[in-house]
Amino acid sequence: MRVFIAGLDTETNTFSPIPTSIKGFEDGFLAHGDATKRPENYCSAQLFVWCRLAEAKGYEVVEGLCSYAEPAGVITRAAYETLRDEILDGVRAAMPVDVVLLALHGAMVADGYDDCEGDILTRVRQIVGPKAAVGGELDLHCHITEAMVTQATALVAYKEYPHVDIPERAAELFALCEDAAKGRTKPVMAAFDCRMIGTFRTTEQPLRGFVDKMKALEGKDGILSVSLGHGFPYGDVKDEGVKTLVVADGDRTKADKLARELGQEVFAMREKIAPRFLTVDESLDEGLAHNGNPVVIADVTDNAGGGAPGDSTFFLRRMLDRGITDVATGYYWDPIAVRFCMDAGVGANLDLRVGGKCGPASGDPVDLRVTVRAVADQVTQRFGEAPDPMGPSVWVSARGIDLVLTTLRTQVFHPEGMTKLGIDLSNRKLVIVKSTQHFHAGYAPIAARVLYAAAPGALTKDFAAIPYRNITRPYWPKVANPFA
Ligand SMILES: [Zn+2]
């Protein structure tokens, strides 16, 4: 058996003012066939799993491109076509192949391509022919499209949010495609559109139970795999939305039936699984009233991982106006401010304009007299076990608030992004983190309490009000019952 592996991953926020260019992929991760020879990271984790499993069985592995860009706006056509074509050239050069395994996202949008993954899978299929097994691992926040379902042999999406299960899903996809290539199974896929748009947490019931149920259905009664694609609400493409996906062995009717049943179950839970968000003031009040340190508040609308700028100041402005102290907060993406602080040096006091630079969704800049407490040429934080670079970063203090400013735009994954700079989070009353949910894996263990607050900002949680132009079918919560 000969197995080709590659990866291309970013989540496109079509409303973001930040273009995604080749530079964005270079800043994230870009390896031309040697990702598994470098330290493992968020984007290459699947390739490591596939390599290990294939080599253990004596299969030949050919590794192609592996690249990741921090989520931002639409990918430039040149960047997308360059990276896609490198994958396709790799497949062509590796022929004949029995299995192609691709680490994709499912919500990539490029100039001229609303469904990048469908485009990649279609072109790979044209090269390898109908007999080869073509598998794609997708982010949980994927748009599942007709092209993806018809061109791939099998698709498996992460089940967990935070995405802590990427390696497990990679191993499952490997087994699915290996079995198909050896003729042991005949995977057929069916998807069901739940006609819902939103973000949902698998750490909380009743969705926690649904994830466990999906796992329990797999591997018996001819069901090979079950996924729930949550969709990515800030991708304005016609296929955006929550969808179930079932891979069955040879029985399309069975796949259709289970996808529909599970989809209807998710739809019935919609009100219960829609996360509630506090306002900024409500979250500050609740945090300050809570007995125990620290209370961690997620600033969910400024999550760089969803393509937000990561420099919004709504929380900061409000805390200053209210005179709230004993706070640590980050990460503010502000390369200019980082540069000023590094030039001034540790111990310096200076006037610094922080944040609010990218557009209306960032709020207004905040002018502070800060003390530079720490500077570092490179800070990394863990996401799972993989290091996530924050670039040159600084810790500054002003009026009882400690801020972490970074050069690379990234969300808060793990407390070490702050503690490595010297901030002791255990004695802060509040820790405000720019993240929607991924912070939870690292912060829940140290938090006296976790709160979620929706400030104004890029990733609005008012899903009925997002000005979509390409989503024309009815969806909840814009329509109470889109199936009526
Ligand atoms: Zn995701």
GROMACS .gro file of C-alpha atoms and ligand atoms in nm:
model
  485
    1MET     CA    1   0.000   0.000   0.000
    2ARG     CA    2   0.112   0.349  -0.078
    3VAL     CA    3  -0.035   0.632   0.131
    4PHE     CA    4  -0.019   1.003   0.046
    5ILE     CA    5  -0.065   1.250   0.333
    6ALA     CA    6  -0.096   1.628   0.332
    7GLY     CA    7  -0.270   1.911   0.516
    8LEU     CA    8  -0.412   2.257   0.448
    9ASP     CA    9  -0.602   2.430   0.726
   10THR     CA   10  -0.745   2.768   0.807
   11GLU     CA   11  -1.090   2.888   0.908
   12THR     CA   12  -1.211   3.171   0.690
   13ASN     CA   13  -1.410   3.454   0.846
   14THR     CA   14  -1.551   3.616   0.534
   15PHE     CA   15  -1.637   3.928   0.738
   16SER     CA   16  -1.280   3.977   0.867
   17PRO     CA   17  -1.082   4.280   0.744
   18ILE     CA   18  -0.755   4.081   0.761
   19PRO     CA   19  -0.659   3.918   0.427
   20THR     CA   20  -0.516   3.564   0.433
   21SER     CA   21  -0.210   3.560   0.209
   22ILE     CA   22   0.088   3.327   0.169
   23LYS     CA   23   0.248   3.532   0.447
   24GLY     CA   24  -0.037   3.425   0.675
   25PHE     CA   25   0.045   3.060   0.605
   26GLU     CA   26   0.418   3.124   0.650
   27ASP     CA   27   0.347   3.290   0.987
   28GLY     CA   28   0.131   2.993   1.087
   29PHE     CA   29   0.303   2.681   0.955
   30LEU     CA   30   0.430   2.587   0.612
   31ALA     CA   31   0.615   2.264   0.540
   32HIS     CA   32   0.684   2.131   0.191
   33GLY     CA   33   0.679   1.759   0.267
   34ASP     CA   34   0.878   1.755   0.590
   35ALA     CA   35   0.617   1.843   0.855
   36THR     CA   36   0.670   1.510   1.033
   37LYS     CA   37   1.046   1.575   1.047
   38ARG     CA   38   0.984   1.897   1.243
   39PRO     CA   39   0.841   1.946   1.593
   40GLU     CA   40   0.475   1.846   1.601
   41ASN     CA   41   0.218   2.127   1.603
   42TYR     CA   42  -0.156   2.185   1.585
   43CYS     CA   43  -0.164   2.151   1.207
   44SER     CA   44   0.071   1.857   1.165
   45ALA     CA   45  -0.064   1.636   1.447
   46GLN     CA   46  -0.273   1.427   1.208
   47LEU     CA   47   0.018   1.367   0.974
   48PHE     CA   48   0.223   1.229   1.263
   49VAL     CA   49  -0.057   0.985   1.347
   50TRP     CA   50  -0.096   0.872   0.985
   51CYS     CA   51   0.279   0.831   0.942
   52ARG     CA   52   0.312   0.623   1.257
   53LEU     CA   53   0.017   0.397   1.173
   54ALA     CA   54   0.121   0.346   0.811
   55GLU     CA   55   0.483   0.274   0.890
   56ALA     CA   56   0.384   0.026   1.163
   57LYS     CA   57   0.206  -0.173   0.893
   58GLY     CA   58   0.488  -0.147   0.643
   59TYR     CA   59   0.301   0.086   0.407
   60GLU     CA   60   0.492   0.337   0.202
   61VAL     CA   61   0.420   0.697   0.302
   62VAL     CA   62   0.456   0.997   0.070
   63GLU     CA   63   0.421   1.328   0.250
   64GLY     CA   64   0.308   1.645   0.075
   65LEU     CA   65   0.241   2.002   0.182
   66CYS     CA   66   0.127   2.078   0.534
   67SER     CA   67   0.023   2.435   0.610
   68TYR     CA   68  -0.187   2.636   0.853
   69ALA     CA   69  -0.282   3.003   0.877
   70GLU     CA   70  -0.431   3.172   1.181
   71PRO     CA   71  -0.797   3.226   1.086
   72ALA     CA   72  -0.865   3.558   0.916
   73GLY     CA   73  -1.043   3.686   0.607
   74VAL     CA   74  -1.081   3.535   0.259
   75ILE     CA   75  -0.768   3.359   0.128
   76THR     CA   76  -0.617   3.531  -0.174
   77ARG     CA   77  -0.666   3.336  -0.495
   78ALA     CA   78  -0.291   3.317  -0.554
   79ALA     CA   79  -0.222   3.180  -0.207
   80TYR     CA   80  -0.495   2.918  -0.224
   81GLU     CA   81  -0.414   2.799  -0.574
   82THR     CA   82  -0.041   2.782  -0.497
   83LEU     CA   83  -0.092   2.569  -0.187
   84ARG     CA   84  -0.365   2.353  -0.343
   85ASP     CA   85  -0.157   2.288  -0.652
   86GLU     CA   86   0.140   2.183  -0.440
   87ILE     CA   87  -0.081   1.916  -0.281
   88LEU     CA   88  -0.210   1.805  -0.624
   89ASP     CA   89   0.141   1.794  -0.772
   90GLY     CA   90   0.244   1.581  -0.474
   91VAL     CA   91  -0.040   1.336  -0.538
   92ARG     CA   92   0.050   1.315  -0.909
   93ALA     CA   93   0.415   1.249  -0.832
   94ALA     CA   94   0.322   0.980  -0.578
   95MET     CA   95   0.097   0.784  -0.815
   96PRO     CA   96  -0.010   0.511  -0.801
   97VAL     CA   97  -0.150   0.565  -0.450
   98ASP     CA   98  -0.401   0.349  -0.263
   99VAL     CA   99  -0.492   0.597   0.007
  100VAL     CA  100  -0.491   0.979   0.028
  101LEU     CA  101  -0.535   1.131   0.375
  102LEU     CA  102  -0.585   1.507   0.402
  103ALA     CA  103  -0.593   1.725   0.714
  104LEU     CA  104  -0.842   1.993   0.610
  105HIS     CA  105  -1.066   2.240   0.789
  106GLY     CA  106  -1.398   2.246   0.609
  107ALA     CA  107  -1.451   2.622   0.632
  108MET     CA  108  -1.180   2.752   0.401
  109VAL     CA  109  -1.296   3.019   0.157
  110ALA     CA  110  -1.070   3.170  -0.110
  111ASP     CA  111  -1.129   3.440  -0.366
  112GLY     CA  112  -1.327   3.250  -0.632
  113TYR     CA  113  -1.368   2.935  -0.419
  114ASP     CA  114  -1.652   2.918  -0.164
  115ASP     CA  115  -1.578   2.549  -0.098
  116CYS     CA  116  -1.202   2.500  -0.096
  117GLU     CA  117  -1.221   2.153   0.057
  118GLY     CA  118  -1.474   2.038  -0.204
  119ASP     CA  119  -1.243   2.176  -0.473
  120ILE     CA  120  -0.937   1.998  -0.333
  121LEU     CA  121  -1.117   1.665  -0.288
  122THR     CA  122  -1.266   1.685  -0.640
  123ARG     CA  123  -0.925   1.748  -0.796
  124VAL     CA  124  -0.757   1.476  -0.589
  125ARG     CA  125  -1.027   1.231  -0.696
  126GLN     CA  126  -0.967   1.320  -1.062
  127ILE     CA  127  -0.601   1.229  -1.019
  128VAL     CA  128  -0.630   0.908  -0.815
  129GLY     CA  129  -0.941   0.766  -0.983
  130PRO     CA  130  -1.246   0.598  -0.829
  131LYS     CA  131  -1.069   0.305  -0.659
  132ALA     CA  132  -0.831   0.487  -0.427
  133ALA     CA  133  -0.956   0.578  -0.080
  134VAL     CA  134  -0.959   0.955  -0.024
  135GLY     CA  135  -1.013   1.063   0.336
  136GLY     CA  136  -1.046   1.408   0.490
  137GLU     CA  137  -1.025   1.501   0.857
  138LEU     CA  138  -1.229   1.814   0.922
  139ASP     CA  139  -1.250   2.069   1.199
  140LEU     CA  140  -1.572   2.054   1.401
  141HIS     CA  141  -1.651   2.402   1.261
  142CYS     CA  142  -1.680   2.276   0.903
  143HIS     CA  143  -1.927   2.345   0.625
  144ILE     CA  144  -2.017   2.002   0.491
  145THR     CA  145  -2.085   2.032   0.118
  146GLU     CA  146  -2.220   1.811  -0.157
  147ALA     CA  147  -1.882   1.812  -0.334
  148MET     CA  148  -1.699   1.701  -0.020
  149VAL     CA  149  -1.944   1.418   0.050
  150THR     CA  150  -1.951   1.288  -0.307
  151GLN     CA  151  -1.577   1.311  -0.380
  152ALA     CA  152  -1.429   1.178  -0.054
  153THR     CA  153  -1.439   0.813   0.046
  154ALA     CA  154  -1.478   0.914   0.410
  155LEU     CA  155  -1.484   1.236   0.612
  156VAL     CA  156  -1.435   1.252   0.988
  157ALA     CA  157  -1.481   1.573   1.188
  158TYR     CA  158  -1.344   1.645   1.534
  159LYS     CA  159  -1.614   1.568   1.791
  160GLU     CA  160  -1.490   1.789   2.074
  161TYR     CA  161  -1.490   2.165   2.131
  162PRO     CA  162  -1.223   2.243   2.259
  163HIS     CA  163  -1.066   2.029   1.983
  164VAL     CA  164  -0.879   1.787   2.209
  165ASP     CA  165  -0.952   1.479   1.996
  166ILE     CA  166  -0.762   1.552   1.673
  167PRO     CA  167  -0.526   1.250   1.699
  168GLU     CA  168  -0.807   1.005   1.782
  169ARG     CA  169  -1.012   1.119   1.484
  170ALA     CA  170  -0.701   1.093   1.264
  171ALA     CA  171  -0.654   0.730   1.367
  172GLU     CA  172  -1.019   0.656   1.292
  173LEU     CA  173  -0.994   0.810   0.946
  174PHE     CA  174  -0.681   0.606   0.879
  175ALA     CA  175  -0.864   0.283   0.968
  176LEU     CA  176  -1.169   0.380   0.760
  177CYS     CA  177  -0.960   0.447   0.451
  178GLU     CA  178  -0.731   0.148   0.502
  179ASP     CA  179  -1.033  -0.085   0.524
  180ALA     CA  180  -1.187   0.073   0.213
  181ALA     CA  181  -0.863   0.048   0.013
  182LYS     CA  182  -0.829  -0.319   0.107
  183GLY     CA  183  -1.189  -0.387   0.001
  184ARG     CA  184  -1.297  -0.481   0.352
  185THR     CA  185  -1.564  -0.207   0.354
  186LYS     CA  186  -1.751   0.012   0.106
  187PRO     CA  187  -1.804   0.346   0.281
  188VAL     CA  188  -2.104   0.553   0.175
  189MET     CA  189  -2.178   0.894   0.326
  190ALA     CA  190  -2.492   1.088   0.402
  191ALA     CA  191  -2.535   1.436   0.550
  192PHE     CA  192  -2.839   1.603   0.702
  193ASP     CA  193  -2.884   1.979   0.721
  194CYS     CA  194  -3.014   2.075   1.068
  195ARG     CA  195  -3.096   2.428   0.943
  196MET     CA  196  -2.922   2.579   1.246
  197ILE     CA  197  -2.646   2.838   1.281
  198GLY     CA  198  -2.456   2.898   1.603
  199THR     CA  199  -2.166   2.794   1.824
  200PHE     CA  200  -2.205   2.510   2.070
  201ARG     CA  201  -1.997   2.367   2.357
  202THR     CA  202  -1.941   1.994   2.381
  203THR     CA  203  -1.822   2.035   2.740
  204GLU     CA  204  -2.180   2.096   2.855
  205GLN     CA  205  -2.498   1.889   2.854
  206PRO     CA  206  -2.698   1.796   2.659
  207LEU     CA  207  -2.441   1.816   2.377
  208ARG     CA  208  -2.186   1.624   2.589
  209GLY     CA  209  -2.425   1.329   2.591
  210PHE     CA  210  -2.482   1.358   2.216
  211VAL     CA  211  -2.107   1.335   2.150
  212ASP     CA  212  -2.091   1.020   2.363
  213LYS     CA  213  -2.389   0.881   2.173
  214MET     CA  214  -2.218   0.940   1.836
  215LYS     CA  215  -1.915   0.746   1.957
  216ALA     CA  216  -2.131   0.461   2.086
  217LEU     CA  217  -2.300   0.424   1.746
  218GLU     CA  218  -1.972   0.373   1.563
  219GLY     CA  219  -1.830   0.033   1.476
  220LYS     CA  220  -2.155  -0.161   1.495
  221ASP     CA  221  -2.462  -0.233   1.281
  222GLY     CA  222  -2.280  -0.124   0.966
  223ILE     CA  223  -2.214   0.232   1.094
  224LEU     CA  224  -1.850   0.323   1.043
  225SER     CA  225  -1.841   0.685   1.161
  226VAL     CA  226  -2.068   0.963   1.286
  227SER     CA  227  -1.981   1.333   1.290
  228LEU     CA  228  -2.158   1.655   1.379
  229GLY     CA  229  -2.030   1.951   1.177
  230HIS     CA  230  -2.117   2.260   1.381
  231GLY     CA  231  -2.047   2.495   1.088
  232PHE     CA  232  -1.861   2.823   1.115
  233PRO     CA  233  -2.111   3.109   1.153
  234TYR     CA  234  -1.873   3.377   1.020
  235GLY     CA  235  -1.829   3.209   0.683
  236ASP     CA  236  -2.089   3.356   0.449
  237VAL     CA  237  -2.121   3.062   0.207
  238LYS     CA  238  -2.436   2.879   0.108
  239ASP     CA  239  -2.344   2.552   0.282
  240GLU     CA  240  -2.274   2.707   0.625
  241GLY     CA  241  -2.468   2.551   0.913
  242VAL     CA  242  -2.499   2.255   1.147
  243LYS     CA  243  -2.500   1.916   0.971
  244THR     CA  244  -2.478   1.554   1.074
  245LEU     CA  245  -2.259   1.322   0.869
  246VAL     CA  246  -2.281   0.943   0.875
  247VAL     CA  247  -2.046   0.695   0.707
  248ALA     CA  248  -2.208   0.352   0.666
  249ASP     CA  249  -2.076   0.033   0.514
  250GLY     CA  250  -2.236  -0.004   0.171
  251ASP     CA  251  -2.589   0.092   0.282
  252ARG     CA  252  -2.685   0.442   0.174
  253THR     CA  253  -3.040   0.412   0.305
  254LYS     CA  254  -2.905   0.332   0.649
  255ALA     CA  255  -2.665   0.628   0.634
  256ASP     CA  256  -2.943   0.863   0.524
  257LYS     CA  257  -3.178   0.740   0.794
  258LEU     CA  258  -2.931   0.776   1.080
  259ALA     CA  259  -2.806   1.116   0.959
  260ARG     CA  260  -3.165   1.240   0.953
  261GLU     CA  261  -3.257   1.092   1.292
  262LEU     CA  262  -2.948   1.237   1.461
  263GLY     CA  263  -2.996   1.570   1.285
  264GLN     CA  264  -3.354   1.591   1.408
  265GLU     CA  265  -3.230   1.511   1.758
  266VAL     CA  266  -2.981   1.800   1.741
  267PHE     CA  267  -3.250   2.031   1.608
  268ALA     CA  268  -3.481   1.935   1.895
  269MET     CA  269  -3.202   2.030   2.142
  270ARG     CA  270  -3.132   2.366   1.976
  271GLU     CA  271  -3.253   2.592   2.258
  272LYS     CA  272  -3.075   2.383   2.522
  273ILE     CA  273  -2.738   2.365   2.346
  274ALA     CA  274  -2.727   2.734   2.246
  275PRO     CA  275  -2.471   2.882   2.487
  276ARG     CA  276  -2.579   3.173   2.703
  277PHE     CA  277  -2.354   3.478   2.719
  278LEU     CA  278  -2.335   3.749   2.982
  279THR     CA  279  -2.286   4.115   2.895
  280VAL     CA  280  -1.949   4.270   2.982
  281ASP     CA  281  -2.087   4.434   3.298
  282GLU     CA  282  -2.278   4.123   3.405
  283SER     CA  283  -1.964   3.912   3.376
  284LEU     CA  284  -1.753   4.167   3.568
  285ASP     CA  285  -2.018   4.185   3.843
  286GLU     CA  286  -2.043   3.807   3.871
  287GLY     CA  287  -1.668   3.766   3.862
  288LEU     CA  288  -1.605   4.024   4.133
  289ALA     CA  289  -1.881   3.878   4.353
  290HIS     CA  290  -1.745   3.525   4.332
  291ASN     CA  291  -1.551   3.400   4.631
  292GLY     CA  292  -1.225   3.257   4.498
  293ASN     CA  293  -0.945   3.343   4.255
  294PRO     CA  294  -0.919   3.368   3.966
  295VAL     CA  295  -1.251   3.395   3.786
  296VAL     CA  296  -1.181   3.340   3.417
  297ILE     CA  297  -1.400   3.536   3.175
  298ALA     CA  298  -1.399   3.449   2.806
  299ASP     CA  299  -1.411   3.756   2.580
  300VAL     CA  300  -1.574   3.541   2.312
  301THR     CA  301  -1.635   3.793   2.037
  302ASP     CA  302  -1.265   3.878   1.993
  303ASN     CA  303  -1.131   3.526   1.937
  304ALA     CA  304  -0.846   3.536   1.684
  305GLY     CA  305  -0.913   3.167   1.623
  306GLY     CA  306  -1.239   3.269   1.458
  307GLY     CA  307  -1.077   3.538   1.245
  308ALA     CA  308  -1.139   3.824   1.491
  309PRO     CA  309  -0.864   4.088   1.514
  310GLY     CA  310  -0.771   4.008   1.873
  311ASP     CA  311  -0.727   4.375   1.963
  312SER     CA  312  -1.073   4.477   2.080
  313THR     CA  313  -1.088   4.706   2.382
  314PHE     CA  314  -1.449   4.679   2.501
  315PHE     CA  315  -1.356   4.486   2.818
  316LEU     CA  316  -1.048   4.695   2.886
  317ARG     CA  317  -1.235   5.025   2.849
  318ARG     CA  318  -1.511   4.910   3.082
  319MET     CA  319  -1.270   4.783   3.350
  320LEU     CA  320  -1.079   5.112   3.345
  321ASP     CA  321  -1.401   5.314   3.366
  322ARG     CA  322  -1.514   5.108   3.664
  323GLY     CA  323  -1.175   5.118   3.834
  324ILE     CA  324  -1.148   4.739   3.849
  325THR     CA  325  -0.804   4.610   3.953
  326ASP     CA  326  -0.628   4.276   4.013
  327VAL     CA  327  -0.693   4.169   3.654
  328ALA     CA  328  -0.479   3.988   3.398
  329THR     CA  329  -0.596   3.996   3.037
  330GLY     CA  330  -0.481   3.899   2.689
  331TYR     CA  331  -0.378   3.851   2.431
  332TYR     CA  332  -0.393   4.189   2.260
  333TRP     CA  333  -0.259   4.158   1.906
  334ASP     CA  334  -0.062   4.479   1.882
  335PRO     CA  335   0.280   4.445   1.713
  336ILE     CA  336   0.333   4.822   1.725
  337ALA     CA  337   0.279   4.843   2.100
  338VAL     CA  338   0.501   4.536   2.152
  339ARG     CA  339   0.778   4.702   1.955
  340PHE     CA  340   0.753   5.024   2.161
  341CYS     CA  341   0.768   4.826   2.486
  342MET     CA  342   1.064   4.615   2.374
  343ASP     CA  343   1.251   4.926   2.269
  344ALA     CA  344   1.172   5.097   2.600
  345GLY     CA  345   1.279   4.790   2.798
  346VAL     CA  346   1.178   4.624   3.124
  347GLY     CA  347   1.099   4.875   3.401
  348ALA     CA  348   1.024   5.160   3.162
  349ASN     CA  349   0.717   5.376   3.207
  350LEU     CA  350   0.563   5.504   2.885
  351ASP     CA  351   0.246   5.629   2.724
  352LEU     CA  352   0.110   5.347   2.514
  353ARG     CA  353  -0.186   5.326   2.276
  354VAL     CA  354  -0.326   4.972   2.309
  355GLY     CA  355  -0.561   4.788   2.072
  356GLY     CA  356  -0.855   4.920   1.875
  357LYS     CA  357  -0.652   4.941   1.557
  358CYS     CA  358  -0.809   4.696   1.310
  359GLY     CA  359  -1.156   4.835   1.252
  360PRO     CA  360  -1.493   4.913   1.410
  361ALA     CA  361  -1.516   4.561   1.560
  362SER     CA  362  -1.203   4.639   1.764
  363GLY     CA  363  -1.354   4.934   1.950
  364ASP     CA  364  -1.148   5.247   2.015
  365PRO     CA  365  -0.778   5.244   2.104
  366VAL     CA  366  -0.704   5.288   2.474
  367ASP     CA  367  -0.430   5.527   2.587
  368LEU     CA  368  -0.252   5.413   2.901
  369ARG     CA  369   0.052   5.506   3.107
  370VAL     CA  370   0.207   5.159   3.137
  371THR     CA  371   0.500   4.999   3.314
  372VAL     CA  372   0.682   4.737   3.108
  373ARG     CA  373   0.708   4.434   3.336
  374ALA     CA  374   0.853   4.170   3.101
  375VAL     CA  375   0.958   4.129   2.739
  376ALA     CA  376   1.035   3.808   2.549
  377ASP     CA  377   1.151   3.743   2.194
  378GLN     CA  378   0.935   3.436   2.162
  379VAL     CA  379   0.658   3.305   2.386
  380THR     CA  380   0.469   2.984   2.315
  381GLN     CA  381   0.161   2.836   2.473
  382ARG     CA  382   0.035   2.481   2.446
  383PHE     CA  383  -0.270   2.381   2.246
  384GLY     CA  384  -0.313   2.019   2.343
  385GLU     CA  385   0.050   1.910   2.345
  386ALA     CA  386   0.152   2.122   2.047
  387PRO     CA  387   0.330   2.456   2.095
  388ASP     CA  388   0.151   2.761   1.959
  389PRO     CA  389   0.382   3.058   1.894
  390MET     CA  390   0.280   3.405   2.013
  391GLY     CA  391   0.588   3.579   1.871
  392PRO     CA  392   0.767   3.859   2.057
  393SER     CA  393   0.539   3.942   2.349
  394VAL     CA  394   0.531   4.175   2.649
  395TRP     CA  395   0.366   4.211   2.988
  396VAL     CA  396   0.263   4.565   3.076
  397SER     CA  397   0.075   4.697   3.382
  398ALA     CA  398  -0.153   4.998   3.408
  399ARG     CA  399  -0.394   5.097   3.684
  400GLY     CA  400  -0.408   4.750   3.839
  401ILE     CA  401  -0.455   4.568   3.509
  402ASP     CA  402  -0.189   4.339   3.360
  403LEU     CA  403  -0.198   4.303   2.984
  404VAL     CA  404  -0.021   4.057   2.755
  405LEU     CA  405   0.048   4.204   2.412
  406THR     CA  406   0.163   3.980   2.126
  407THR     CA  407   0.316   4.012   1.782
  408LEU     CA  408   0.149   3.704   1.631
  409ARG     CA  409  -0.229   3.702   1.627
  410THR     CA  410  -0.348   3.405   1.829
  411GLN     CA  411  -0.620   3.323   2.078
  412VAL     CA  412  -0.564   3.229   2.441
  413PHE     CA  413  -0.516   2.853   2.471
  414HIS     CA  414  -0.321   2.798   2.791
  415PRO     CA  415  -0.224   2.993   3.107
  416GLU     CA  416   0.146   2.950   3.025
  417GLY     CA  417   0.112   3.225   2.762
  418MET     CA  418   0.081   3.460   3.061
  419THR     CA  419   0.275   3.279   3.332
  420LYS     CA  420   0.588   3.239   3.117
  421LEU     CA  421   0.609   3.620   3.113
  422GLY     CA  422   0.596   3.614   3.493
  423ILE     CA  423   0.230   3.689   3.567
  424ASP     CA  424   0.101   3.496   3.870
  425LEU     CA  425  -0.262   3.423   3.782
  426SER     CA  426  -0.345   3.266   4.117
  427ASN     CA  427  -0.363   3.603   4.291
  428ARG     CA  428  -0.558   3.787   4.022
  429LYS     CA  429  -0.928   3.841   4.088
  430LEU     CA  430  -1.018   3.821   3.720
  431VAL     CA  431  -0.847   3.676   3.414
  432ILE     CA  432  -1.007   3.794   3.088
  433VAL     CA  433  -0.912   3.576   2.791
  434LYS     CA  434  -0.977   3.639   2.424
  435SER     CA  435  -1.112   3.298   2.319
  436THR     CA  436  -1.449   3.141   2.255
  437GLN     CA  437  -1.391   2.795   2.401
  438HIS     CA  438  -1.040   2.656   2.336
  439PHE     CA  439  -0.912   2.833   2.649
  440HIS     CA  440  -1.129   2.601   2.852
  441ALA     CA  441  -0.895   2.300   2.827
  442GLY     CA  442  -0.604   2.492   2.984
  443TYR     CA  443  -0.788   2.738   3.209
  444ALA     CA  444  -1.067   2.533   3.364
  445PRO     CA  445  -0.818   2.351   3.593
  446ILE     CA  446  -0.694   2.680   3.744
  447ALA     CA  447  -1.022   2.875   3.741
  448ALA     CA  448  -1.237   2.929   4.050
  449ARG     CA  449  -1.514   2.984   3.799
  450VAL     CA  450  -1.548   3.022   3.421
  451LEU     CA  451  -1.782   3.281   3.269
  452TYR     CA  452  -1.859   3.360   2.905
  453ALA     CA  453  -1.933   3.716   2.797
  454ALA     CA  454  -2.024   3.864   2.461
  455ALA     CA  455  -1.887   4.215   2.420
  456PRO     CA  456  -1.956   4.397   2.097
  457GLY     CA  457  -1.700   4.273   1.844
  458ALA     CA  458  -1.621   4.067   1.539
  459LEU     CA  459  -1.775   3.735   1.643
  460THR     CA  460  -2.124   3.848   1.736
  461LYS     CA  461  -2.340   3.589   1.907
  462ASP     CA  462  -2.656   3.738   1.761
  463PHE     CA  463  -2.670   3.480   1.483
  464ALA     CA  464  -3.006   3.602   1.354
  465ALA     CA  465  -2.850   3.942   1.278
  466ILE     CA  466  -2.538   3.840   1.083
  467PRO     CA  467  -2.573   4.005   0.739
  468TYR     CA  468  -2.534   3.695   0.523
  469ARG     CA  469  -2.566   3.738   0.150
  470ASN     CA  470  -2.515   3.377   0.045
  471ILE     CA  471  -2.722   3.189   0.303
  472THR     CA  472  -3.070   3.207   0.158
  473ARG     CA  473  -3.235   2.898   0.309
  474PRO     CA  474  -3.422   2.952   0.637
  475TYR     CA  475  -3.222   2.881   0.951
  476TRP     CA  476  -3.271   2.891   1.326
  477PRO     CA  477  -3.247   3.126   1.518
  478LYS     CA  478  -3.349   3.368   1.244
  479VAL     CA  479  -3.657   3.155   1.187
  480ALA     CA  480  -3.816   2.978   1.485
  481ASN     CA  481  -3.886   2.660   1.287
  482PRO     CA  482  -3.707   2.649   0.950
  483PHE     CA  483  -3.862   2.307   0.878
  484ALA     CA  484  -4.218   2.439   0.902
  485ZN      ZN  485  -1.290   2.466   1.519
   0.00000   0.00000   0.00000
